[in-house]
Tab-separated table of C-alpha atoms in Angstrom:
chain	number	residue	atom	x	y	z
G	20	MET	CA	-31.075	7.162	22.872
G	21	LEU	CA	-27.878	6.399	22.644
G	22	LYS	CA	-25.453	8.448	25.517
G	23	GLY	CA	-21.768	8.786	25.308
G	24	ARG	CA	-19.329	10.846	27.021
G	25	LYS	CA	-18.624	14.162	25.051
G	26	ILE	CA	-16.193	14.335	21.394
G	27	PRO	CA	-13.706	16.634	20.642
G	28	LYS	CA	-15.032	19.107	18.149
G	29	GLU	CA	-13.642	21.321	16.052
G	30	LYS	CA	-15.048	24.750	16.604
G	31	THR	CA	-15.279	25.535	12.915
G	32	ILE	CA	-18.013	24.912	10.051
G	33	ASP	CA	-16.000	22.308	7.664
G	34	GLN	CA	-12.763	21.428	7.709
G	35	THR	CA	-11.809	20.390	4.019
G	36	LEU	CA	-9.504	23.182	2.683
G	37	THR	CA	-7.174	22.578	6.095
G	38	LEU	CA	-7.061	18.978	5.892
G	39	LEU	CA	-5.188	19.523	2.169
G	40	SER	CA	-3.181	22.016	3.595
G	41	GLU	CA	-1.758	20.038	6.323
G	42	GLY	CA	-1.720	16.662	4.633
G	43	TYR	CA	-1.020	13.837	6.623
G	44	ASN	CA	-0.364	16.086	9.797
G	45	TYR	CA	-4.289	16.644	10.721
G	46	LEU	CA	-5.723	14.255	11.829
G	47	PRO	CA	-2.501	13.781	14.528
G	48	ASN	CA	-2.037	17.967	14.712
G	49	ARG	CA	-5.882	17.216	16.518
G	50	THR	CA	-5.871	13.661	18.357
G	51	TYR	CA	-2.487	15.728	20.696
G	52	ARG	CA	-4.065	18.689	20.730
G	53	ALA	CA	-7.609	16.799	22.173
G	54	ASN	CA	-5.666	14.638	23.825
G	55	ALA	CA	-8.185	11.736	22.384
G	56	ASN	CA	-7.689	9.049	20.312
G	57	LEU	CA	-10.261	10.808	17.886
G	58	PHE	CA	-12.458	14.251	17.427
G	59	GLN	CA	-15.163	15.571	15.669
G	60	THR	CA	-15.134	17.655	12.806
G	61	ARG	CA	-17.006	18.109	8.839
G	62	LEU	CA	-15.022	17.241	6.063
G	63	LEU	CA	-16.991	18.313	2.878
G	64	GLY	CA	-20.325	19.633	4.712
G	65	GLN	CA	-20.916	16.581	6.598
G	66	LYS	CA	-19.542	14.684	10.138
G	67	VAL	CA	-16.714	12.840	10.246
G	68	ILE	CA	-15.466	11.296	13.405
G	69	CYS	CA	-11.508	10.549	13.550
G	70	ILE	CA	-9.396	7.632	15.442
G	71	THR	CA	-6.333	6.722	15.972
G	72	GLY	CA	-4.559	4.273	17.627
G	73	GLU	CA	-4.096	0.354	18.137
G	74	GLU	CA	-8.196	-0.110	19.863
G	75	ALA	CA	-9.632	2.558	17.496
G	76	ALA	CA	-8.126	-0.145	13.988
G	77	ARG	CA	-9.484	-2.658	15.951
G	78	ALA	CA	-13.080	-1.221	16.793
G	79	PHE	CA	-12.603	0.066	12.428
G	80	TYR	CA	-11.901	-3.784	11.716
G	81	ASP	CA	-14.953	-4.603	13.623
G	82	GLU	CA	-17.621	-5.956	11.561
G	83	GLU	CA	-20.280	-6.004	13.718
G	84	ARG	CA	-19.852	-2.097	14.095
G	85	PHE	CA	-18.694	-0.913	10.881
G	86	ILE	CA	-19.333	-0.597	6.357
G	87	ARG	CA	-17.686	0.206	4.478
G	88	LYS	CA	-19.080	0.361	0.650
G	89	PRO	CA	-21.527	3.670	1.489
G	90	ALA	CA	-18.090	5.402	2.617
G	91	ILE	CA	-15.503	5.351	-0.155
G	92	PRO	CA	-16.084	8.554	-1.982
G	93	LYS	CA	-16.729	8.095	-5.936
G	94	ARG	CA	-14.202	10.721	-6.677
G	95	ILE	CA	-12.216	7.259	-4.772
G	96	GLN	CA	-13.993	4.451	-7.618
G	97	LYS	CA	-13.231	6.251	-10.231
G	98	ALA	CA	-9.637	6.827	-10.494
G	99	LEU	CA	-7.539	4.437	-7.538
G	100	PHE	CA	-10.055	2.198	-6.633
G	101	GLY	CA	-12.246	1.114	-9.901
G	102	GLU	CA	-16.389	0.830	-9.115
G	103	HIS	CA	-17.526	-2.591	-7.473
G	104	GLY	CA	-13.876	-4.077	-6.547
G	105	VAL	CA	-13.863	-5.650	-3.091
G	106	GLN	CA	-12.988	-2.878	-1.426
G	107	VAL	CA	-16.379	-0.993	-1.586
G	108	LEU	CA	-17.927	-4.698	-0.210
G	109	ASP	CA	-19.522	-6.228	2.329
G	110	ASP	CA	-20.950	-9.089	5.156
G	111	GLU	CA	-20.572	-12.909	2.465
G	112	GLU	CA	-19.570	-10.445	-0.520
G	113	HIS	CA	-16.839	-9.661	0.639
G	114	LYS	CA	-15.815	-12.403	2.517
G	115	HIS	CA	-16.334	-14.440	-1.039
G	116	ARG	CA	-14.595	-12.051	-3.014
G	117	LYS	CA	-11.496	-12.094	-0.546
G	118	ALA	CA	-11.264	-14.840	-0.298
G	119	MET	CA	-10.529	-15.119	-4.337
G	120	PHE	CA	-7.883	-12.894	-3.624
G	121	MET	CA	-6.437	-14.902	-0.583
G	122	SER	CA	-6.440	-18.284	-3.430
G	123	PHE	CA	-3.706	-16.738	-5.871
G	124	MET	CA	-2.051	-14.659	-2.259
G	125	THR	CA	-0.297	-18.885	-1.788
G	126	HIS	CA	3.040	-19.803	-0.507
G	127	GLU	CA	4.160	-20.351	-3.487
G	128	SER	CA	2.300	-17.413	-5.626
G	129	LEU	CA	4.635	-16.288	-2.830
G	130	GLY	CA	7.589	-17.993	-4.164
G	131	ARG	CA	7.222	-17.213	-7.910
G	132	LEU	CA	6.358	-13.696	-7.339
G	133	GLU	CA	10.264	-14.233	-5.370
G	134	THR	CA	11.919	-15.269	-8.501
G	135	ILE	CA	10.649	-12.862	-11.054
G	136	ALA	CA	11.538	-9.899	-8.839
G	137	ARG	CA	14.595	-11.162	-8.023
G	138	ARG	CA	15.205	-11.611	-11.906
G	139	GLU	CA	13.892	-8.601	-13.146
G	140	PHE	CA	15.683	-5.872	-10.473
G	141	GLN	CA	19.218	-7.628	-11.318
G	142	ALA	CA	18.236	-7.358	-14.768
G	143	ALA	CA	17.389	-3.343	-14.614
G	144	ALA	CA	20.725	-2.875	-12.466
G	145	GLU	CA	22.781	-4.912	-15.153
G	146	SER	CA	21.118	-1.694	-17.366
G	147	TRP	CA	21.355	0.695	-15.299
G	148	ILE	CA	25.749	0.512	-15.221
G	149	LYS	CA	25.199	1.969	-18.733
G	150	GLU	CA	23.578	4.902	-17.737
G	151	GLN	CA	24.709	8.575	-17.068
G	152	GLU	CA	22.647	8.950	-13.741
G	153	ILE	CA	18.943	7.090	-12.806
G	154	VAL	CA	15.380	7.967	-11.407
G	155	LEU	CA	15.081	5.344	-9.209
G	156	LEU	CA	11.091	5.868	-8.904
G	157	GLU	CA	10.553	6.446	-12.641
G	158	GLU	CA	12.881	3.045	-12.729
G	159	ALA	CA	11.170	1.039	-9.712
G	160	LYS	CA	7.545	1.505	-11.934
G	161	VAL	CA	8.377	-0.405	-14.858
G	162	VAL	CA	10.462	-2.627	-13.459
G	163	LEU	CA	7.433	-3.907	-10.891
G	164	CYS	CA	5.255	-3.432	-13.567
G	165	ARG	CA	6.274	-6.118	-15.304
G	166	ILE	CA	6.887	-8.064	-12.305
G	167	ALA	CA	3.294	-7.273	-11.112
G	168	CYS	CA	2.162	-8.187	-15.263
G	169	GLU	CA	4.399	-11.799	-15.389
G	170	TRP	CA	3.428	-12.892	-11.850
G	171	ALA	CA	-0.407	-12.045	-12.455
G	172	GLY	CA	-0.270	-14.030	-15.730
G	173	VAL	CA	-0.804	-10.342	-17.673
G	174	PRO	CA	0.399	-9.725	-21.353
G	175	LEU	CA	2.714	-7.183	-21.525
G	176	TYR	CA	4.606	-5.864	-24.159
G	177	GLU	CA	8.146	-4.432	-24.164
G	178	ASP	CA	6.429	-1.546	-26.846
G	179	GLU	CA	4.190	-0.393	-23.749
G	180	GLU	CA	5.627	-1.042	-20.393
G	181	ARG	CA	6.370	2.606	-19.768
G	182	GLU	CA	3.342	3.784	-20.714
G	183	ARG	CA	1.066	1.094	-18.403
G	184	ALA	CA	3.705	1.108	-15.866
G	185	GLU	CA	3.103	5.574	-15.313
G	186	GLN	CA	-0.934	4.454	-16.179
G	187	LEU	CA	-0.693	1.961	-13.287
G	188	PHE	CA	1.494	4.750	-11.025
G	189	ASP	CA	-1.378	7.831	-11.654
G	190	LEU	CA	-3.925	5.005	-11.002
G	191	VAL	CA	-1.954	5.453	-7.354
G	192	ASP	CA	-1.463	8.638	-6.733
G	193	SER	CA	-4.445	9.965	-7.510
G	194	ILE	CA	-5.517	9.839	-4.082
G	195	GLY	CA	-4.916	13.099	-3.163
G	196	GLY	CA	-4.984	14.416	-6.891
G	197	VAL	CA	-7.294	17.160	-7.149
G	198	GLY	CA	-6.651	19.446	-11.191
G	199	PRO	CA	-4.753	17.568	-13.560
G	200	ARG	CA	-3.779	14.719	-11.304
G	201	TYR	CA	-6.627	13.378	-11.069
G	202	GLN	CA	-7.669	13.838	-13.994
G	203	ARG	CA	-4.796	11.460	-14.528
G	204	GLY	CA	-5.676	9.358	-12.585
G	205	ARG	CA	-8.842	8.555	-13.984
G	206	LYS	CA	-8.139	8.776	-18.052
G	207	ALA	CA	-4.963	5.550	-16.322
G	208	ARG	CA	-8.599	4.248	-14.847
G	209	LYS	CA	-10.675	3.881	-18.007
G	210	ASN	CA	-7.281	2.806	-19.904
G	211	THR	CA	-6.460	0.474	-18.066
G	212	GLU	CA	-9.920	-1.192	-17.585
G	213	LYS	CA	-10.532	-1.343	-20.729
G	214	TRP	CA	-7.223	-2.887	-21.124
G	215	VAL	CA	-8.247	-5.974	-18.516
G	216	ALA	CA	-11.360	-5.851	-19.675
G	217	ASP	CA	-10.255	-6.891	-22.610
G	218	LEU	CA	-8.305	-9.652	-21.617
G	219	ILE	CA	-10.447	-11.190	-19.061
G	220	ARG	CA	-11.974	-11.609	-22.543
G	221	GLN	CA	-9.781	-13.176	-24.807
G	222	VAL	CA	-9.419	-16.203	-21.025
G	223	ARG	CA	-13.282	-16.924	-21.577
G	224	ASP	CA	-13.208	-17.119	-25.242
G	225	GLY	CA	-9.606	-19.158	-25.387
G	226	GLN	CA	-8.267	-16.694	-27.451
G	227	LEU	CA	-5.627	-16.324	-23.844
G	228	SER	CA	-4.476	-19.482	-22.043
G	229	PRO	CA	-2.842	-18.515	-18.402
G	230	SER	CA	-0.823	-20.433	-16.374
G	231	GLU	CA	-4.253	-21.861	-13.786
G	232	ASP	CA	-2.332	-19.858	-11.013
G	233	THR	CA	-2.286	-16.372	-12.080
G	234	ALA	CA	-4.440	-13.563	-11.151
G	235	LEU	CA	-5.888	-13.115	-14.797
G	236	PHE	CA	-6.976	-16.573	-14.551
G	237	ILE	CA	-8.499	-17.092	-11.014
G	238	MET	CA	-10.114	-13.593	-12.195
G	239	ALA	CA	-12.154	-14.690	-15.040
G	240	HIS	CA	-13.190	-17.632	-13.848
G	241	HIS	CA	-14.401	-16.137	-10.682
G	242	THR	CA	-18.523	-17.032	-9.777
G	243	GLU	CA	-19.967	-14.732	-7.456
G	244	LEU	CA	-22.385	-16.127	-4.691
G	245	ASP	CA	-25.260	-15.634	-7.664
G	246	GLY	CA	-23.017	-18.573	-9.254
G	247	GLU	CA	-21.819	-16.129	-12.455
G	248	LEU	CA	-19.224	-14.719	-13.637
G	249	MET	CA	-17.891	-11.435	-12.802
G	250	GLU	CA	-18.486	-9.215	-15.263
G	251	PRO	CA	-15.914	-8.399	-17.298
G	252	GLU	CA	-15.031	-5.124	-16.877
G	253	VAL	CA	-15.620	-6.295	-12.450
G	254	ALA	CA	-12.718	-8.745	-13.108
G	255	ALA	CA	-10.862	-6.269	-14.263
G	256	VAL	CA	-11.339	-3.821	-11.584
G	257	GLU	CA	-9.680	-6.904	-8.968
G	258	VAL	CA	-6.541	-7.765	-12.002
G	259	ILE	CA	-6.161	-4.346	-11.349
G	260	ASN	CA	-6.499	-4.297	-7.562
G	261	ILE	CA	-3.466	-7.546	-8.379
G	262	ILE	CA	-0.893	-5.128	-10.718
G	263	ARG	CA	-1.632	-1.522	-8.949
G	264	PRO	CA	-0.283	-2.582	-5.780
G	265	THR	CA	2.269	-3.802	-6.815
G	266	VAL	CA	3.311	-0.848	-9.283
G	267	ALA	CA	2.988	1.259	-5.964
G	268	ILE	CA	5.803	-0.428	-4.303
G	269	SER	CA	7.683	1.963	-5.627
G	270	TYR	CA	7.002	4.789	-3.273
G	271	PHE	CA	7.802	2.567	-0.493
G	272	ILE	CA	11.403	1.631	-2.198
G	273	VAL	CA	12.634	5.425	-2.759
G	274	PHE	CA	11.418	5.564	0.313
G	275	GLY	CA	14.033	2.778	1.522
G	276	ALA	CA	16.602	3.684	-0.861
G	277	LEU	CA	16.427	7.314	1.328
G	278	ALA	CA	16.029	5.360	4.937
G	279	LEU	CA	19.442	3.948	3.225
G	280	HIS	CA	21.533	7.481	2.464
G	281	GLU	CA	19.742	9.080	5.209
G	282	HIS	CA	21.363	6.202	8.463
G	283	PRO	CA	24.728	5.018	6.847
G	284	SER	CA	25.103	1.947	9.815
G	285	VAL	CA	21.774	0.869	8.943
G	286	ARG	CA	23.166	0.214	5.458
G	287	ALA	CA	25.987	-1.489	6.529
G	288	ARG	CA	24.557	-3.586	8.912
G	289	LEU	CA	22.321	-4.431	5.224
G	290	ARG	CA	25.161	-5.884	4.130
G	291	GLU	CA	26.145	-8.805	6.183
G	292	ASP	CA	22.678	-9.556	6.215
G	293	ASP	CA	21.221	-13.288	5.959
G	294	GLY	CA	17.262	-12.142	5.068
G	295	VAL	CA	16.295	-10.840	9.649
G	296	TYR	CA	17.334	-7.738	9.023
G	297	SER	CA	15.928	-6.725	5.361
G	298	LYS	CA	12.571	-7.672	7.116
G	299	MET	CA	12.472	-5.164	9.525
G	300	VAL	CA	14.201	-2.692	8.011
G	301	VAL	CA	10.956	-2.735	4.792
G	302	GLN	CA	8.715	-2.689	8.337
G	303	GLU	CA	10.858	0.039	9.812
G	304	ILE	CA	10.486	1.908	6.175
G	305	ARG	CA	6.398	1.291	5.755
G	306	ARG	CA	6.170	2.136	9.538
G	307	TYR	CA	7.885	5.375	9.379
G	308	TYR	CA	7.351	7.283	5.733
G	309	PRO	CA	3.545	8.643	5.165
G	310	PHE	CA	2.594	6.528	2.586
G	311	ALA	CA	-1.848	6.417	2.821
G	312	PRO	CA	-3.067	8.631	5.071
G	313	MET	CA	-6.542	7.099	6.555
G	314	LEU	CA	-9.130	4.412	6.255
G	315	GLY	CA	-12.832	4.809	5.856
G	316	ALA	CA	-15.937	3.619	6.731
G	317	ARG	CA	-19.666	4.166	7.610
G	318	VAL	CA	-20.947	2.769	11.224
G	319	ARG	CA	-23.697	-0.205	10.956
G	320	THR	CA	-25.253	0.727	13.821
G	321	ASP	CA	-25.606	2.764	17.244
G	322	PHE	CA	-22.805	2.122	19.825
G	323	LEU	CA	-19.935	2.902	22.287
G	324	TRP	CA	-16.319	3.270	22.424
G	325	GLU	CA	-14.680	4.035	25.296
G	326	GLY	CA	-17.245	6.037	26.445
G	327	TYR	CA	-18.312	7.306	22.663
G	328	ALA	CA	-21.311	7.338	20.689
G	329	PHE	CA	-20.894	6.322	17.282
G	330	LYS	CA	-23.931	6.895	15.562
G	331	LYS	CA	-25.597	4.598	12.778
G	332	GLY	CA	-24.226	6.450	9.321
G	333	THR	CA	-21.504	8.432	10.755
G	334	LEU	CA	-18.482	8.708	8.423
G	335	VAL	CA	-15.668	8.058	10.465
G	336	LEU	CA	-12.070	8.160	10.006
G	337	LEU	CA	-9.004	5.818	11.087
G	338	ASP	CA	-5.963	8.134	11.140
G	339	LEU	CA	-3.568	5.632	9.633
G	340	TYR	CA	-0.146	7.559	9.533
G	341	GLY	CA	-0.917	8.868	13.139
G	342	THR	CA	-1.168	5.254	14.623
G	343	ASN	CA	1.748	4.180	12.383
G	344	HIS	CA	3.575	7.529	15.094
G	345	HIS	CA	1.650	7.059	17.904
G	346	PRO	CA	3.651	8.275	21.116
G	347	ASP	CA	1.429	5.008	23.493
G	348	LEU	CA	2.200	2.360	20.772
G	349	TRP	CA	5.868	3.496	19.747
G	350	GLU	CA	8.947	4.555	21.877
G	351	ASN	CA	10.319	7.417	19.914
G	352	PRO	CA	7.839	7.075	17.024
G	353	GLU	CA	9.891	10.472	15.034
G	354	GLU	CA	12.881	8.230	14.938
G	355	PHE	CA	14.265	5.493	12.444
G	356	ASN	CA	15.414	2.485	14.450
G	357	PRO	CA	14.994	-1.049	12.342
G	358	ASP	CA	15.500	-2.529	15.385
G	359	ARG	CA	11.789	-1.799	17.244
G	360	PHE	CA	10.736	-4.846	14.588
G	361	LYS	CA	13.293	-7.321	16.247
G	362	ASP	CA	10.466	-8.586	19.573
G	363	TRP	CA	7.630	-7.130	17.401
G	364	LYS	CA	4.246	-9.407	19.219
G	365	LYS	CA	2.295	-8.889	15.104
G	366	SER	CA	-0.198	-6.743	16.675
G	367	PRO	CA	-2.555	-6.649	13.083
G	368	PHE	CA	-4.363	-3.089	14.308
G	369	ASP	CA	-1.147	-1.481	15.930
G	370	PHE	CA	0.904	-1.295	12.229
G	371	ILE	CA	-0.716	-0.734	9.438
G	372	PRO	CA	0.635	0.996	6.722
G	373	GLN	CA	-1.896	-0.790	4.781
G	374	GLY	CA	-4.624	-0.958	6.098
G	375	GLY	CA	-5.462	-4.108	9.257
G	376	GLY	CA	-7.765	-6.321	11.029
G	377	ASP	CA	-7.281	-10.062	9.342
G	378	TYR	CA	-5.993	-10.680	6.407
G	379	ASP	CA	-8.002	-13.923	5.381
G	380	LYS	CA	-12.012	-12.574	5.484
G	381	GLY	CA	-10.787	-8.980	6.531
G	382	HIS	CA	-10.009	-5.561	4.357
G	383	ARG	CA	-6.608	-6.160	5.473
G	384	CYS	CA	-4.212	-5.288	2.334
G	385	ALA	CA	-4.365	-8.996	0.308
G	386	GLY	CA	-1.046	-8.192	-1.058
G	387	GLU	CA	0.330	-7.016	1.656
G	388	TRP	CA	3.398	-9.761	2.504
G	389	ALA	CA	4.347	-9.060	-1.430
G	390	THR	CA	5.149	-5.963	-0.770
G	391	VAL	CA	7.464	-7.151	1.908
G	392	LYS	CA	9.025	-9.835	-0.102
G	393	VAL	CA	9.388	-7.854	-2.444
G	394	MET	CA	10.734	-4.453	-0.475
G	395	GLN	CA	13.235	-7.344	0.669
G	396	ILE	CA	15.234	-7.989	-2.079
G	397	VAL	CA	15.558	-4.304	-3.649
G	398	MET	CA	16.981	-3.016	-0.075
G	399	GLU	CA	18.764	-6.335	-0.620
G	400	LEU	CA	20.183	-4.895	-4.127
G	401	LEU	CA	20.657	-1.824	-2.402
G	402	ALA	CA	22.949	-2.316	-0.246
G	403	GLN	CA	24.539	-5.868	-1.502
G	404	GLU	CA	25.079	-5.896	-4.993
G	405	LEU	CA	25.691	-2.408	-6.108
G	406	GLU	CA	27.999	0.720	-5.539
G	407	TYR	CA	26.261	3.664	-6.576
G	408	GLU	CA	27.009	7.698	-5.179
G	409	VAL	CA	23.900	10.154	-4.506
G	410	CYS	CA	23.115	12.510	-7.346
G	411	GLU	CA	23.010	16.110	-5.344
G	412	GLN	CA	19.338	16.342	-5.096
G	413	ASP	CA	16.332	17.533	-3.470
G	414	LEU	CA	15.548	14.224	-1.018
G	415	THR	CA	13.263	16.302	0.892
G	416	TYR	CA	9.598	15.365	0.891
G	417	SER	CA	6.180	17.207	1.125
G	418	MET	CA	3.547	15.768	3.856
G	419	VAL	CA	1.188	18.144	2.098
G	420	ARG	CA	1.337	15.569	-1.434
G	421	ILE	CA	-1.122	12.366	-0.752
G	422	PRO	CA	0.353	10.335	-1.282
G	423	THR	CA	4.251	11.992	-1.783
G	424	TYR	CA	8.258	11.129	-2.650
G	425	PRO	CA	11.260	12.822	-2.537
G	426	GLU	CA	10.695	15.786	-4.680
G	427	SER	CA	13.791	14.633	-6.980
G	428	GLY	CA	12.615	10.381	-6.958
G	429	PHE	CA	15.986	10.025	-5.745
G	430	ARG	CA	18.538	10.780	-8.566
G	431	MET	CA	21.217	7.678	-8.381
G	432	ARG	CA	24.791	6.822	-10.812
G	433	ILE	CA	25.436	2.772	-10.543
G	434	LEU	CA	29.320	2.559	-10.471
G	435	ASN	CA	29.190	-1.237	-9.908
G	436	LEU	CA	27.226	-4.476	-9.798
G	437	LYS	CA	28.208	-7.580	-7.752
G	438	PRO	CA	26.248	-10.281	-8.157
G	439	LYS	CA	26.261	-11.575	-4.729
G	440	ALA	CA	24.720	-16.252	-3.802
G	441	MET	CA	21.082	-16.769	-4.310
G	442	ASN	CA	21.383	-17.793	-0.538
G	443	ARG	CA	18.710	-19.744	1.140
G	444	TYR	CA	17.392	-18.913	4.016
G	445	VAL	CA	14.651	-18.669	7.002
G	446	ASP	CA	12.494	-15.565	7.683
G	447	LYS	CA	12.813	-16.154	11.060
G	448	GLN	CA	9.572	-13.724	11.467
G	449	ASP	CA	6.918	-15.693	9.906
G	450	GLY	CA	8.299	-19.580	9.838
G	451	HIS	CA	9.269	-19.551	5.936
G	452	ALA	CA	11.572	-20.503	3.836
G	453	TYR	CA	12.383	-19.340	0.397
G	454	LYS	CA	15.680	-19.798	-1.780
């Protein structure tokens, strides 16, 4: 029998309501109180071990220790992720499906995404000048929906843009929702899967001919390990796994606008930036502001971690928000400071706003660098090209609501647009050149 050190334990019957009442702070509060990087509790009637920190993330992404499929609740699959998608696969099934995603995340594809994003946000900015004021969150959803669909090869008609954008946003917004918010996510899941599954069938029937380098084409023709095509509904789930996260960048964009508003010196430095500082700013936005709170997996086989026993079948939650604010990993973690990324060593386990581990074969989000590039474009637009006023509004955000964003969605009045030259620069942090 596996024996280990005693794990700090919550002394209550069930903590589900407490988790809902504390939100992002639930896990950090308890690891801080226990003075440890883990604790044990009960959620929805079952034993759960919660872990945080770089070494915790390293263990969590060890596939010999953890599996994902039995860990993701059906309520999450039926709204946010969809059923039978890459997030709930393990072992060779997961590696095979993940390779399909990575075949789309090429240097050329990301360059095409950047071109589309620059064009669409520039066009949107020109239209914003004509408005009395805009709500950045609402506008970003629509622009990102256009960008995502064009990039993925998904046809999108002008009269359906806002409806599709809202549906894709509702999928993400359902994560911590109960009642109407969750039901909107369920309804959006049904509508978006039907929409995209019909497109998959049209591609296979030859009625629709997307470019071969688009997600719609790749996923319509992808064969599984048994040599069979994915069912249209499953292929639709995976196409949505490209366009949904792109629309979800709207959360980060609004927090980015808030960061520039609250830290004028950061915006001033961005005005003179050549693409290096903007990436540092984007990374700090993703580290500092709350997005995904945690991820779950189940123990594959008994093991010891730092002297603590993890028994087969136990549900384990990795604290994403807490790891990104862990005092052992980040100096003054509650301070917004982009310069911390100047000499960052690029660990796949200490900075995990969208998950950690290996990109190519592991469960780390395949679209993370797409997120960074789109955010860089928007942050540079806000700092270098747009003159705007921030309206009187409520810019607070709840640490209980998951996912969260500034209460008002960031209302702003665009005064002027000053197009800049599309300078070529080299991203000194990853060595790639973009135009």
